[in-house]
Tab-separated table of C-alpha atoms in Angstrom:
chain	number	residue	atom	x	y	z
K	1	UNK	CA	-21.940	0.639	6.050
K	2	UNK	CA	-20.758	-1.454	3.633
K	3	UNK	CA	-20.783	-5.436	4.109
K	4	UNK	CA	-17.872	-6.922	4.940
K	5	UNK	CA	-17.586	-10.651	3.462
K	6	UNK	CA	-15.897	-13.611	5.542
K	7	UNK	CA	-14.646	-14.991	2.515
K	8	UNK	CA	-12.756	-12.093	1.055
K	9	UNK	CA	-10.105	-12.525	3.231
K	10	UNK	CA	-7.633	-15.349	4.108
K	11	UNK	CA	-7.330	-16.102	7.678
K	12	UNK	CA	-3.581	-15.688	8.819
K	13	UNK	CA	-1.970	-17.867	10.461
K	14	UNK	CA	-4.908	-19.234	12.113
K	15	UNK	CA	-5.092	-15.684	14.175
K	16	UNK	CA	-8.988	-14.446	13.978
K	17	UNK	CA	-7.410	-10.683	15.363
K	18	UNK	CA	-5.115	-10.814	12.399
K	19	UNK	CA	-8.160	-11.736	10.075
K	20	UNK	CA	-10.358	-9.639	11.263
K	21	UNK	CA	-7.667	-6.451	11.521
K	22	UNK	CA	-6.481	-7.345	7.131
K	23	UNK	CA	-9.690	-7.471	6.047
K	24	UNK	CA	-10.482	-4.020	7.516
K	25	UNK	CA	-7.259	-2.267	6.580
K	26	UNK	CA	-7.951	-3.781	3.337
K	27	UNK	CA	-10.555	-2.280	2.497
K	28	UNK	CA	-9.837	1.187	4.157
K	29	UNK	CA	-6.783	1.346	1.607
K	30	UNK	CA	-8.429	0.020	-0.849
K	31	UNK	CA	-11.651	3.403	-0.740
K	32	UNK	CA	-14.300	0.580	0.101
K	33	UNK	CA	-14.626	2.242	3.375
K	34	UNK	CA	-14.271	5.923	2.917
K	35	UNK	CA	-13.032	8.076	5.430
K	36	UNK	CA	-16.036	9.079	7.880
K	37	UNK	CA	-17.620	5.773	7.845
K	38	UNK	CA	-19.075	4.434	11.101
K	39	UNK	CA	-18.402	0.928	11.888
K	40	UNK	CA	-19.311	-1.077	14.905
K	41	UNK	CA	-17.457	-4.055	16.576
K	42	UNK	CA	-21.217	-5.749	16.096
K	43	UNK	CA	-21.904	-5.484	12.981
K	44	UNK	CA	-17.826	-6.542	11.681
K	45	UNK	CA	-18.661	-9.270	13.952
K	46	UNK	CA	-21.792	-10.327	12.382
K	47	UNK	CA	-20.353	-10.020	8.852
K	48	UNK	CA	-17.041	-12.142	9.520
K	49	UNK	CA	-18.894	-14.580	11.858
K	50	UNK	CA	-16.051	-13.725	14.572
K	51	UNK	CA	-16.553	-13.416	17.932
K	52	UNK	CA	-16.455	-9.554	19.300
K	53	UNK	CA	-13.218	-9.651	21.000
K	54	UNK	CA	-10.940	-10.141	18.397
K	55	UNK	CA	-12.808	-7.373	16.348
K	56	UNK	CA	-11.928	-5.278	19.646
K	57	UNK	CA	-8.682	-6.115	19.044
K	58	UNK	CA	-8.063	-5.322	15.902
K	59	UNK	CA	-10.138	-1.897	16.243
K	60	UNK	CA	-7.607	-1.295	18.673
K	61	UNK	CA	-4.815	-1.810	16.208
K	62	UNK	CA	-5.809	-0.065	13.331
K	63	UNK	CA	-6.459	3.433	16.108
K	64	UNK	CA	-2.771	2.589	16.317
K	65	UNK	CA	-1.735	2.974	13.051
K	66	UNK	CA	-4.657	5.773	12.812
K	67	UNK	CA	-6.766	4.690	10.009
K	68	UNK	CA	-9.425	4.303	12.630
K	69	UNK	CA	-10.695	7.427	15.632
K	70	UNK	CA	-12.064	5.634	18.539
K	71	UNK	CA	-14.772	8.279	20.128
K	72	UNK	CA	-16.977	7.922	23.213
K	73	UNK	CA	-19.926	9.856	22.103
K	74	UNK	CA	-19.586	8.846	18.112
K	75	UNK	CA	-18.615	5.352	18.304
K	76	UNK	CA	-15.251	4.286	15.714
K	77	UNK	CA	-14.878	5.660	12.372
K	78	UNK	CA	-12.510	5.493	9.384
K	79	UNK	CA	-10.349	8.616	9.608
K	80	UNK	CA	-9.141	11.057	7.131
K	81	UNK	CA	-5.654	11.075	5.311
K	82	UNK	CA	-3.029	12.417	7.211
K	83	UNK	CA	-0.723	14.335	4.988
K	84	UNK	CA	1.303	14.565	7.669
K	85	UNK	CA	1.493	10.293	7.759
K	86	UNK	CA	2.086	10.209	3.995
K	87	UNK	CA	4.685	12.010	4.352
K	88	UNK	CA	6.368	10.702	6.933
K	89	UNK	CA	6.004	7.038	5.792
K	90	UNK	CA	7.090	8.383	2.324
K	91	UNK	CA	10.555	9.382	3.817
K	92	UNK	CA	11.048	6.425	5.754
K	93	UNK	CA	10.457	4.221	2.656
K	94	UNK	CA	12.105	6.300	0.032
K	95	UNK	CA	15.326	5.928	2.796
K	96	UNK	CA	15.121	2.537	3.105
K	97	UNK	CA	14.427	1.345	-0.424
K	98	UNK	CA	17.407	3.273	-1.971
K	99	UNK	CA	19.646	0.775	0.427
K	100	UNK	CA	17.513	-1.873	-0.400
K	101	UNK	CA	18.131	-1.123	-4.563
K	102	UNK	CA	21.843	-0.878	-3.282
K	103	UNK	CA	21.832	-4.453	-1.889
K	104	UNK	CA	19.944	-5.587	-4.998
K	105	UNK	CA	22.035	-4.642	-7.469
K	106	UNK	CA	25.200	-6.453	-5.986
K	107	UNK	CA	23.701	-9.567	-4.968
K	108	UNK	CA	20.672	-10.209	-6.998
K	109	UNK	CA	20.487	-13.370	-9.456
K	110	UNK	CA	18.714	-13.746	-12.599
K	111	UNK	CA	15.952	-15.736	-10.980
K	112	UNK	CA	15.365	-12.849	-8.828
K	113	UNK	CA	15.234	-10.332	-12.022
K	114	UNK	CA	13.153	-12.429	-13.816
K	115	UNK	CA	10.815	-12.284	-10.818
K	116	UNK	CA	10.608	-8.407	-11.672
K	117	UNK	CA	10.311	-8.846	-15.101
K	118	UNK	CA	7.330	-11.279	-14.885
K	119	UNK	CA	5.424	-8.972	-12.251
K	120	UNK	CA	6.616	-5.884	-15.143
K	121	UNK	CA	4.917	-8.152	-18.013
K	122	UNK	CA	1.538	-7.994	-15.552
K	123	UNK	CA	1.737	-4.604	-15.061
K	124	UNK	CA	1.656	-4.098	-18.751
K	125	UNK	CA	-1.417	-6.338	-19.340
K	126	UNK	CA	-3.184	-4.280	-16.361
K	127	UNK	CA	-2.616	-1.161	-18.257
K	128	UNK	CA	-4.752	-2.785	-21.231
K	129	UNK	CA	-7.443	-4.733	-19.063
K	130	UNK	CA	-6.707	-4.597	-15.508
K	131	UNK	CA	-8.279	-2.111	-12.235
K	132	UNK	CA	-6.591	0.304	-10.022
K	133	UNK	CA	-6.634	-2.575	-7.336
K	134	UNK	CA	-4.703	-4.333	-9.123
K	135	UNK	CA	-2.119	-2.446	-10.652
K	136	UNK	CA	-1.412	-0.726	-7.021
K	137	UNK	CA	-0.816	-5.092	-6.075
K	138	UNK	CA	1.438	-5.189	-8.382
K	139	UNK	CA	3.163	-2.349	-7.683
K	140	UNK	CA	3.234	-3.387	-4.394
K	141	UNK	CA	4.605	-6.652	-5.017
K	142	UNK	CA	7.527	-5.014	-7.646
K	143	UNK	CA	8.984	-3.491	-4.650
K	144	UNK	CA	8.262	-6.653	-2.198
K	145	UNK	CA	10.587	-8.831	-4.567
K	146	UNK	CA	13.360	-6.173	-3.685
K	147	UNK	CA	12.622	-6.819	0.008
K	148	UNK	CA	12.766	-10.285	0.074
K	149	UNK	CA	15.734	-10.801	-2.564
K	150	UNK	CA	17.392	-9.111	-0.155
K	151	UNK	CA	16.425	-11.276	2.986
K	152	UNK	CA	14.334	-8.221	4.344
K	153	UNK	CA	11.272	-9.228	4.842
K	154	UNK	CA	10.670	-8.011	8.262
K	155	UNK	CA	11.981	-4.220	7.318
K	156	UNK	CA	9.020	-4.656	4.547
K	157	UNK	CA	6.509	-5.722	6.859
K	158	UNK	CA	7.909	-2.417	9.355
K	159	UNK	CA	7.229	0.093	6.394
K	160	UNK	CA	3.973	-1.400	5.006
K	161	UNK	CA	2.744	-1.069	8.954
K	162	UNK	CA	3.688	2.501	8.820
K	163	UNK	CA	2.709	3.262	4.983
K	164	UNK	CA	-1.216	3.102	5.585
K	165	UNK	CA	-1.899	6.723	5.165
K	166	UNK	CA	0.424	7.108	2.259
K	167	UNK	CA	-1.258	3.223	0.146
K	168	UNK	CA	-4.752	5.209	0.899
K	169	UNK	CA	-3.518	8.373	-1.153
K	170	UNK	CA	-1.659	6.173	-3.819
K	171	UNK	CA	-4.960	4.175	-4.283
K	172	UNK	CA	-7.134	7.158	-4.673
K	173	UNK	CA	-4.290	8.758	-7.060
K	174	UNK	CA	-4.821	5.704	-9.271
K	175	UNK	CA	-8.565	5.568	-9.051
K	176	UNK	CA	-9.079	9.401	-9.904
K	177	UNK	CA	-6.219	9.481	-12.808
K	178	UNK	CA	-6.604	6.332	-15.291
K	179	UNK	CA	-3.372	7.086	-17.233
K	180	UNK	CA	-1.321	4.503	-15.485
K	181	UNK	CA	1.654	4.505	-17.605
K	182	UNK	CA	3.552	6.621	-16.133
K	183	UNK	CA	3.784	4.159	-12.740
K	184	UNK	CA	4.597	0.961	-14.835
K	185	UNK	CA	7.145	3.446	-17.079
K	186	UNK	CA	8.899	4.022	-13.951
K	187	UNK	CA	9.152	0.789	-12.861
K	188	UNK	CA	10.312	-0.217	-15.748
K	189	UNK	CA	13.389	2.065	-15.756
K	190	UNK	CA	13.954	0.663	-12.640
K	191	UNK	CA	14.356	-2.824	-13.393
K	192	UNK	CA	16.545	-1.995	-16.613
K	193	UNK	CA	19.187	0.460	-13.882
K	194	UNK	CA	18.854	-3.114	-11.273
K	195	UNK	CA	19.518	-5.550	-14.573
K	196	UNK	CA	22.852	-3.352	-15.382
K	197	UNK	CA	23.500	-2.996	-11.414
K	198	UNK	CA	23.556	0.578	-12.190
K	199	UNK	CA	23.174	1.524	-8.317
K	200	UNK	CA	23.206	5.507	-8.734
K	201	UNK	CA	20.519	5.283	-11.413
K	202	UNK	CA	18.295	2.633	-9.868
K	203	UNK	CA	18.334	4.838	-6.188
K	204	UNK	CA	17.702	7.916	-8.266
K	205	UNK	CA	14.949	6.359	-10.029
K	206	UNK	CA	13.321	5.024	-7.271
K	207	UNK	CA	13.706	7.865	-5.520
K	208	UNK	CA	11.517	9.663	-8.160
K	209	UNK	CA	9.204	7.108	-8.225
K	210	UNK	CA	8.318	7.593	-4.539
K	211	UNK	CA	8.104	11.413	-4.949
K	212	UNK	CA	5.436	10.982	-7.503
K	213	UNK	CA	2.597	11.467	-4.843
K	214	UNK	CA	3.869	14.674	-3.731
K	215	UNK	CA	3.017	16.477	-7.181
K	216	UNK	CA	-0.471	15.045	-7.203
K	217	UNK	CA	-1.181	15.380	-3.173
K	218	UNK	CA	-2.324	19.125	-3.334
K	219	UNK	CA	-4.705	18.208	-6.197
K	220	UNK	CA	-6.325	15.243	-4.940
K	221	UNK	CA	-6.938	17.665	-1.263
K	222	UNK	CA	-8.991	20.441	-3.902
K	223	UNK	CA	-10.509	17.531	-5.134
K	224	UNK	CA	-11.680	15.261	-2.487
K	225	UNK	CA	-11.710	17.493	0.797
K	226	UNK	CA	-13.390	15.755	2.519
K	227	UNK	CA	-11.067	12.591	2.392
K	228	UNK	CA	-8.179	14.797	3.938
K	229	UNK	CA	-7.649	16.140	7.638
């Protein structure tokens, strides 16, 4: 298994669990821990220099949101996509964010558009010299500044809980396809509908935007099969 490094992480708000359960997930999403890795509350323990409860704890969490399989005989491992999950968090986000471009485009200001625009301007520079990692950040944080413009940061917090399955296939799609412009093209159409409160074309847009997985989903299965349930 691959080490897991105390100092990668941030501890949140002073919760070891929390620690403990980010820096996992984290690197689930992120393909560091492939699906069908063992890991043991141990040796996470020994790596973060955490005591073995909160490790328990956040084993317990992640079963939850199944990115982990708890078995008696096997011990835990890091499970497979769900296509199933991506979908489902897919709808449920692709719901919510056309309301949430809705909101935007009556009541955002230019601060709040030049927030976008800045995190747009770093999505360009990633296409020249950045990683995967980062570029899916950013991307992340392009739709985040919708969230929060829109004093709805708990809804975010709801859908990135239940978007695990569906970050994990966005992540690989990035990693296995290195012609990124088509993400930061459409995110850039989106910005310019938002900047002329163009509601019908921003929802549509984003609406595509979301879909974009499902062309590419089949694919990355005959690729990888051994990532997927």
């Amino acid at each position: 298994m691959e080490e897991i490094s105390a100092s990668e992480t941030k501890r949140i708000n002073g919760s070891t669990r929390d620690f403990v359960y980010e820096t996992i997930k984290e690197k689930i999403i992120n393909w560091d821990l492939e699906p069908g890795t063992k890991i043991s509350e141990k040796e996470i323990a020994s790596q973060l220099q955490v005591s073995r409860t909160p490790v328990r704890e956040a084993f317990l969490k992640l079963a939850q949101e199944e990115l982990l399989g708890v078995f008696p005989q096997s011990g835990t491992i890091v499970s497979q996509i769900d296509l199933a999950l991506v979908e489902e968090g897919r709808f449920v986000r692709q719901k919510i964010e056309r309301a949430i471009v809705e909101e935007f485009c009556a009541n955002s200001t230019q601060e709040q558009l030049f927030l976008l625009e800045s995190n747009l301007a770093m999505q360009e520079l990633c296409l020249e010299k950045g990683s995967h990692h980062r570029l899916f950040e950013l991307d992340e944080e392009f739709h985040r500044i919708m969230f929060e413009s829109c004093k709805k940061v708990r809804t975010w917090k709801m859908i990135r809980q239940m978007n695990s399955h569906f970050d994990r296939l966005r992540v690989l799609r990035l990693a296995s396809n290195t012609h990124w412009d088509g993400v930061v093209s459409q995110h850039k159409k989106i910005f310019e509908y938002l900047e002329l409160k163009d509601v019908d074309a921003a929802a549509k847009e984003i609406s595509d935007h979301l879909d974009l997985v499902n062309y590419e989903k089949d694919e990355l299965k005959l690729r990888y099969p051994g990532y997927f349930k």
